[in-house]
Amino acid sequence: MMLELEGLSAGYGADAVLHDVDIQLNPGEIVTLIGANGAGKSTLVNAISGLIRPFSGQIRFEGQRIEQLAPAARLRLGIAHVPEGRHTFAGMTVAENLRLGAFLDGGADWMARARKLFRYFPVLEERFGATAGNFSGGQQQMLAIARGLMSEPKLLMLDEPSLGLSPLLVSEIFKLVRRLRDEGLTILLVEQNARQALQIADRGYVIENGRVTLSGTAEALIRSKDISERYLGIG
Ligand code: ATP
């Protein structure tokens, strides 16, 4: 097992958002989290990357308890988080943004790492010295994902990577995510775009009001009447 959440409760201040959540990720699979706005998906990812500490419950990564570790320690173990809204550094170049992604290792071989990523992101090679602030939404999302990969993670967590992108770019992002999985990466994918997420995922969890209400293989979830009605727009 790569990641295990057991009885996880978490939130902000005194307010619990997640209640008693159990989730597992096996190595090499795409697991998608589906749920309405405000269901708690981002909160779950924040708890795994260490941006918030859980109120109770366990998070194990490759068998090791991590729920009390600082975010940098979790990153060092191999957990990368690409947050919702991309958060690339607009005033910096592509190169500088990527270099920041390798900061944990002092950035020593950052250029070699960046070069390895160019096969996934040809646009970033073409625009290596260009300022990120002028990029389109799709290019910024590619840059945010590439920056996440610069730490050479085992687990990549993507929070709403397709948000605000045109259908063509959404397809490109999903194709990329599948390719990364096919090459061995484990991926936790938070998506509003449930249909496309389930098409590339191996398994999924439905989160409602901070609780897991349904889980299963992506195929089973696509066939589920409940999911079709609520999340796939089929009445
Ligand atoms: P979305 O797609 O809108 O991001 P989500 O499923 O990811 O939805 P969360 O962002 O996890 O949902 O939000 C769950 C709840 O936690 C919401 O009620 C939200 O208002 C609250 N919340 C989120 N971030 C914070 C914060 N920094 N401080 C306080 N409450 C927060």
CSV table of C-alpha atoms and ligand atoms in Angstrom, one decimal:
chain,number,residue,atom,x,y,z
A,1,MET,CA,0.0,0.0,0.0
A,2,MET,CA,1.4,3.4,-0.8
A,3,LEU,CA,-1.0,5.6,1.2
A,4,GLU,CA,-3.5,4.8,3.9
A,5,LEU,CA,-5.9,7.2,5.6
A,6,GLU,CA,-7.6,5.7,8.6
A,7,GLY,CA,-10.3,7.4,10.6
A,8,LEU,CA,-9.1,10.8,9.5
A,9,SER,CA,-10.9,13.9,10.8
A,10,ALA,CA,-9.6,17.3,9.9
A,11,GLY,CA,-10.7,20.9,9.4
A,12,TYR,CA,-9.9,24.5,10.2
A,13,GLY,CA,-9.8,26.1,13.6
A,14,ALA,CA,-12.3,24.1,15.7
A,15,ASP,CA,-14.5,23.3,12.7
A,16,ALA,CA,-14.3,19.7,11.4
A,17,VAL,CA,-14.6,19.4,7.6
A,18,LEU,CA,-13.6,15.7,7.2
A,19,HIS,CA,-15.1,13.0,9.4
A,20,ASP,CA,-13.7,9.5,9.9
A,21,VAL,CA,-12.3,9.2,6.4
A,22,ASP,CA,-10.7,5.9,5.2
A,23,ILE,CA,-8.9,5.9,1.9
A,24,GLN,CA,-6.2,3.7,0.3
A,25,LEU,CA,-3.9,4.2,-2.7
A,26,ASN,CA,-2.0,1.3,-4.2
A,27,PRO,CA,1.3,2.0,-6.1
A,28,GLY,CA,0.8,2.9,-9.7
A,29,GLU,CA,-2.9,3.7,-9.7
A,30,ILE,CA,-4.9,6.9,-10.3
A,31,VAL,CA,-7.4,7.4,-7.6
A,32,THR,CA,-9.9,10.2,-8.1
A,33,LEU,CA,-11.9,12.1,-5.4
A,34,ILE,CA,-15.3,13.2,-6.6
A,35,GLY,CA,-17.6,15.5,-4.8
A,36,ALA,CA,-19.5,18.8,-4.9
A,37,ASN,CA,-17.9,22.2,-4.1
A,38,GLY,CA,-17.1,22.4,-0.4
A,39,ALA,CA,-17.4,18.6,0.2
A,40,GLY,CA,-13.9,18.5,1.6
A,41,LYS,CA,-11.7,17.3,-1.2
A,42,SER,CA,-9.1,20.0,-1.0
A,43,THR,CA,-9.0,19.7,2.8
A,44,LEU,CA,-8.2,16.0,2.4
A,45,VAL,CA,-5.3,16.7,0.1
A,46,ASN,CA,-4.1,19.5,2.4
A,47,ALA,CA,-4.1,17.0,5.3
A,48,ILE,CA,-2.0,14.5,3.3
A,49,SER,CA,0.6,17.1,2.2
A,50,GLY,CA,0.7,18.5,5.8
A,51,LEU,CA,-0.7,22.0,5.1
A,52,ILE,CA,-3.2,21.2,7.9
A,53,ARG,CA,-2.8,18.7,10.8
A,54,PRO,CA,-5.6,16.2,11.4
A,55,PHE,CA,-7.7,16.4,14.5
A,56,SER,CA,-7.6,12.6,14.7
A,57,GLY,CA,-6.8,9.5,12.7
A,58,GLN,CA,-3.8,8.2,10.9
A,59,ILE,CA,-2.0,8.8,7.6
A,60,ARG,CA,0.5,6.2,6.6
A,61,PHE,CA,2.8,6.6,3.6
A,62,GLU,CA,4.6,3.4,2.6
A,63,GLY,CA,3.8,2.0,6.1
A,64,GLN,CA,5.2,5.0,8.0
A,65,ARG,CA,3.0,7.3,10.1
A,66,ILE,CA,3.3,10.8,8.7
A,67,GLU,CA,0.4,12.8,10.1
A,68,GLN,CA,2.6,14.8,12.5
A,69,LEU,CA,5.4,15.5,9.9
A,70,ALA,CA,6.0,18.9,8.5
A,71,PRO,CA,5.1,19.4,4.8
A,72,ALA,CA,8.8,19.5,3.7
A,73,ALA,CA,9.4,16.1,5.4
A,74,ARG,CA,6.4,14.6,3.6
A,75,LEU,CA,7.7,16.1,0.3
A,76,ARG,CA,11.1,14.5,1.0
A,77,LEU,CA,9.4,11.1,1.5
A,78,GLY,CA,7.9,11.5,-2.0
A,79,ILE,CA,4.5,13.3,-1.7
A,80,ALA,CA,4.0,16.2,-4.1
A,81,HIS,CA,1.0,18.5,-4.0
A,82,VAL,CA,-0.1,20.7,-6.9
A,83,PRO,CA,-2.7,23.0,-5.3
A,84,GLU,CA,-5.9,24.2,-6.8
A,85,GLY,CA,-5.4,27.5,-8.6
A,86,ARG,CA,-1.9,26.6,-9.9
A,87,HIS,CA,0.1,29.2,-7.9
A,88,THR,CA,3.0,29.5,-10.3
A,89,PHE,CA,5.3,32.5,-9.7
A,90,ALA,CA,4.1,35.0,-12.2
A,91,GLY,CA,7.2,37.2,-12.1
A,92,MET,CA,9.6,34.3,-12.5
A,93,THR,CA,10.6,32.4,-15.6
A,94,VAL,CA,9.7,28.8,-16.3
A,95,ALA,CA,13.3,27.9,-15.4
A,96,GLU,CA,13.1,29.6,-12.0
A,97,ASN,CA,9.7,28.1,-11.3
A,98,LEU,CA,11.0,24.6,-12.0
A,99,ARG,CA,14.2,25.2,-10.0
A,100,LEU,CA,12.0,26.0,-7.0
A,101,GLY,CA,10.4,22.6,-7.3
A,102,ALA,CA,13.7,21.0,-6.7
A,103,PHE,CA,14.6,23.1,-3.7
A,104,LEU,CA,14.7,20.2,-1.2
A,105,ASP,CA,17.9,18.8,-2.7
A,106,GLY,CA,19.5,22.2,-2.9
A,107,GLY,CA,18.5,22.2,-6.6
A,108,ALA,CA,21.9,20.7,-7.5
A,109,ASP,CA,20.8,18.7,-10.5
A,110,TRP,CA,17.7,20.7,-11.2
A,111,MET,CA,18.6,21.2,-14.9
A,112,ALA,CA,18.9,17.5,-15.5
A,113,ARG,CA,15.6,17.0,-13.9
A,114,ALA,CA,14.0,19.7,-15.9
A,115,ARG,CA,15.4,18.2,-19.1
A,116,LYS,CA,13.8,14.8,-18.2
A,117,LEU,CA,10.4,16.6,-18.0
A,118,PHE,CA,10.6,18.3,-21.4
A,119,ARG,CA,9.3,15.1,-23.1
A,120,TYR,CA,6.0,15.6,-21.2
A,121,PHE,CA,6.0,19.4,-21.5
A,122,PRO,CA,7.5,20.5,-24.9
A,123,VAL,CA,6.0,23.9,-24.4
A,124,LEU,CA,8.1,24.5,-21.2
A,125,GLU,CA,11.3,23.8,-23.2
A,126,GLU,CA,10.3,26.2,-25.9
A,127,ARG,CA,9.5,28.9,-23.3
A,128,PHE,CA,12.2,28.0,-20.7
A,129,GLY,CA,13.4,31.6,-20.3
A,130,ALA,CA,9.9,33.2,-20.6
A,131,THR,CA,8.1,34.8,-17.7
A,132,ALA,CA,5.3,32.6,-16.4
A,133,GLY,CA,2.9,35.5,-15.8
A,134,ASN,CA,2.3,35.8,-19.6
A,135,PHE,CA,1.2,32.2,-19.9
A,136,SER,CA,-2.2,30.9,-20.8
A,137,GLY,CA,-4.1,29.0,-18.1
A,138,GLY,CA,-3.2,25.7,-19.7
A,139,GLN,CA,0.5,26.5,-19.9
A,140,GLN,CA,0.4,27.6,-16.2
A,141,GLN,CA,-1.2,24.3,-15.2
A,142,MET,CA,1.5,22.4,-17.2
A,143,LEU,CA,4.1,24.4,-15.3
A,144,ALA,CA,2.5,23.8,-12.0
A,145,ILE,CA,2.4,20.0,-12.6
A,146,ALA,CA,6.0,20.1,-13.9
A,147,ARG,CA,7.1,22.0,-10.8
A,148,GLY,CA,5.5,19.3,-8.7
A,149,LEU,CA,7.4,16.6,-10.6
A,150,MET,CA,10.7,18.3,-10.0
A,151,SER,CA,10.9,16.7,-6.5
A,152,GLU,CA,10.7,13.3,-8.3
A,153,PRO,CA,7.7,12.2,-6.2
A,154,LYS,CA,6.2,8.8,-5.7
A,155,LEU,CA,2.8,10.2,-5.2
A,156,LEU,CA,1.5,13.2,-7.1
A,157,MET,CA,-1.7,14.9,-5.8
A,158,LEU,CA,-3.4,17.2,-8.3
A,159,ASP,CA,-6.2,19.5,-7.0
A,160,GLU,CA,-8.6,20.5,-9.8
A,161,PRO,CA,-6.0,20.5,-12.6
A,162,SER,CA,-8.6,21.1,-15.3
A,163,LEU,CA,-10.3,24.0,-13.6
A,164,GLY,CA,-11.0,26.9,-16.0
A,165,LEU,CA,-9.4,25.3,-19.0
A,166,SER,CA,-10.9,24.8,-22.5
A,167,PRO,CA,-12.1,21.3,-23.4
A,168,LEU,CA,-9.1,20.7,-25.6
A,169,LEU,CA,-6.7,21.6,-22.8
A,170,VAL,CA,-8.7,19.5,-20.3
A,171,SER,CA,-8.1,16.5,-22.6
A,172,GLU,CA,-4.4,17.3,-22.8
A,173,ILE,CA,-4.1,17.4,-19.0
A,174,PHE,CA,-6.0,14.1,-18.6
A,175,LYS,CA,-3.8,12.5,-21.3
A,176,LEU,CA,-0.7,13.6,-19.4
A,177,VAL,CA,-2.0,12.3,-16.1
A,178,ARG,CA,-2.7,8.9,-17.6
A,179,ARG,CA,0.8,8.9,-19.2
A,180,LEU,CA,2.4,9.7,-15.8
A,181,ARG,CA,0.5,6.8,-14.3
A,182,ASP,CA,1.5,4.4,-17.1
A,183,GLU,CA,5.1,5.3,-16.4
A,184,GLY,CA,4.7,4.3,-12.8
A,185,LEU,CA,3.6,7.3,-10.8
A,186,THR,CA,0.8,7.1,-8.2
A,187,ILE,CA,-1.7,9.9,-8.6
A,188,LEU,CA,-4.5,11.3,-6.4
A,189,LEU,CA,-6.7,13.4,-8.6
A,190,VAL,CA,-9.3,15.8,-7.3
A,191,GLU,CA,-11.8,16.8,-10.0
A,192,GLN,CA,-15.1,18.5,-10.6
A,193,ASN,CA,-15.0,16.9,-14.0
A,194,ALA,CA,-16.1,13.5,-12.7
A,195,ARG,CA,-16.7,11.9,-16.1
A,196,GLN,CA,-13.2,12.5,-17.5
A,197,ALA,CA,-11.6,11.7,-14.2
A,198,LEU,CA,-13.3,8.4,-13.9
A,199,GLN,CA,-12.4,7.6,-17.5
A,200,ILE,CA,-8.7,7.7,-16.7
A,201,ALA,CA,-8.9,6.6,-13.0
A,202,ASP,CA,-8.4,3.1,-11.6
A,203,ARG,CA,-10.6,3.7,-8.6
A,204,GLY,CA,-12.5,6.5,-7.0
A,205,TYR,CA,-14.0,7.8,-3.8
A,206,VAL,CA,-17.1,10.0,-3.5
A,207,ILE,CA,-16.9,12.6,-0.7
A,208,GLU,CA,-20.1,14.2,0.6
A,209,ASN,CA,-20.1,16.6,3.5
A,210,GLY,CA,-16.7,15.4,4.6
A,211,ARG,CA,-17.5,11.7,4.5
A,212,VAL,CA,-16.7,9.0,2.1
A,213,THR,CA,-20.2,7.8,0.9
A,214,LEU,CA,-19.2,5.6,-2.0
A,215,SER,CA,-16.0,4.0,-3.4
A,216,GLY,CA,-15.1,1.5,-6.0
A,217,THR,CA,-13.4,0.8,-9.3
A,218,ALA,CA,-13.8,3.6,-11.8
A,219,GLU,CA,-15.8,1.3,-14.0
A,220,ALA,CA,-18.3,0.5,-11.2
A,221,LEU,CA,-18.6,4.1,-10.3
A,222,ILE,CA,-19.4,5.2,-13.9
A,223,ARG,CA,-22.1,2.5,-14.0
A,224,SER,CA,-23.6,3.5,-10.6
A,225,LYS,CA,-27.0,5.2,-11.0
A,226,ASP,CA,-26.3,7.5,-8.1
A,227,ILE,CA,-23.1,8.8,-9.6
A,228,SER,CA,-24.6,9.3,-13.0
A,229,GLU,CA,-27.4,11.3,-11.6
A,230,ARG,CA,-25.4,13.5,-9.3
A,231,TYR,CA,-22.0,13.9,-10.9
A,232,LEU,CA,-22.2,12.9,-14.5
A,233,GLY,CA,-25.2,15.0,-15.5
A,234,ILE,CA,-27.3,12.0,-16.6
A,235,GLY,CA,-30.8,12.1,-15.2
B,1,ATP,P1,-13.9,23.0,-3.9
B,1,ATP,O1,-14.1,22.3,-5.1
B,1,ATP,O2,-14.8,24.2,-3.7
B,1,ATP,O3,-12.5,23.3,-3.5
B,1,ATP,P2,-13.7,21.0,-1.9
B,1,ATP,O4,-14.4,19.7,-1.9
B,1,ATP,O5,-12.2,20.9,-2.2
B,1,ATP,O6,-14.4,22.0,-2.8
B,1,ATP,P3,-12.8,22.2,0.6
B,1,ATP,O7,-12.1,23.3,-0.2
B,1,ATP,O8,-12.0,21.1,1.2
B,1,ATP,O9,-13.9,21.6,-0.4
B,1,ATP,O10,-13.7,22.9,1.6
B,1,ATP,C1,-14.5,22.2,2.6
B,1,ATP,C2,-15.0,23.1,3.6
B,1,ATP,O11,-13.9,23.7,4.4
B,1,ATP,C3,-15.8,24.3,3.1
B,1,ATP,O12,-16.9,24.5,3.9
B,1,ATP,C4,-14.9,25.5,3.1
B,1,ATP,O13,-15.6,26.6,3.3
B,1,ATP,C5,-14.0,25.1,4.3
B,1,ATP,N1,-12.7,25.7,4.2
B,1,ATP,C6,-11.8,25.5,3.2
B,1,ATP,N2,-10.6,26.1,3.4
B,1,ATP,C7,-10.7,26.8,4.6
B,1,ATP,C8,-9.9,27.6,5.3
B,1,ATP,N3,-8.6,27.9,4.9
B,1,ATP,N4,-10.3,28.1,6.5
B,1,ATP,C9,-11.6,27.8,6.9
B,1,ATP,N5,-12.5,27.0,6.3
B,1,ATP,C10,-12.0,26.5,5.1
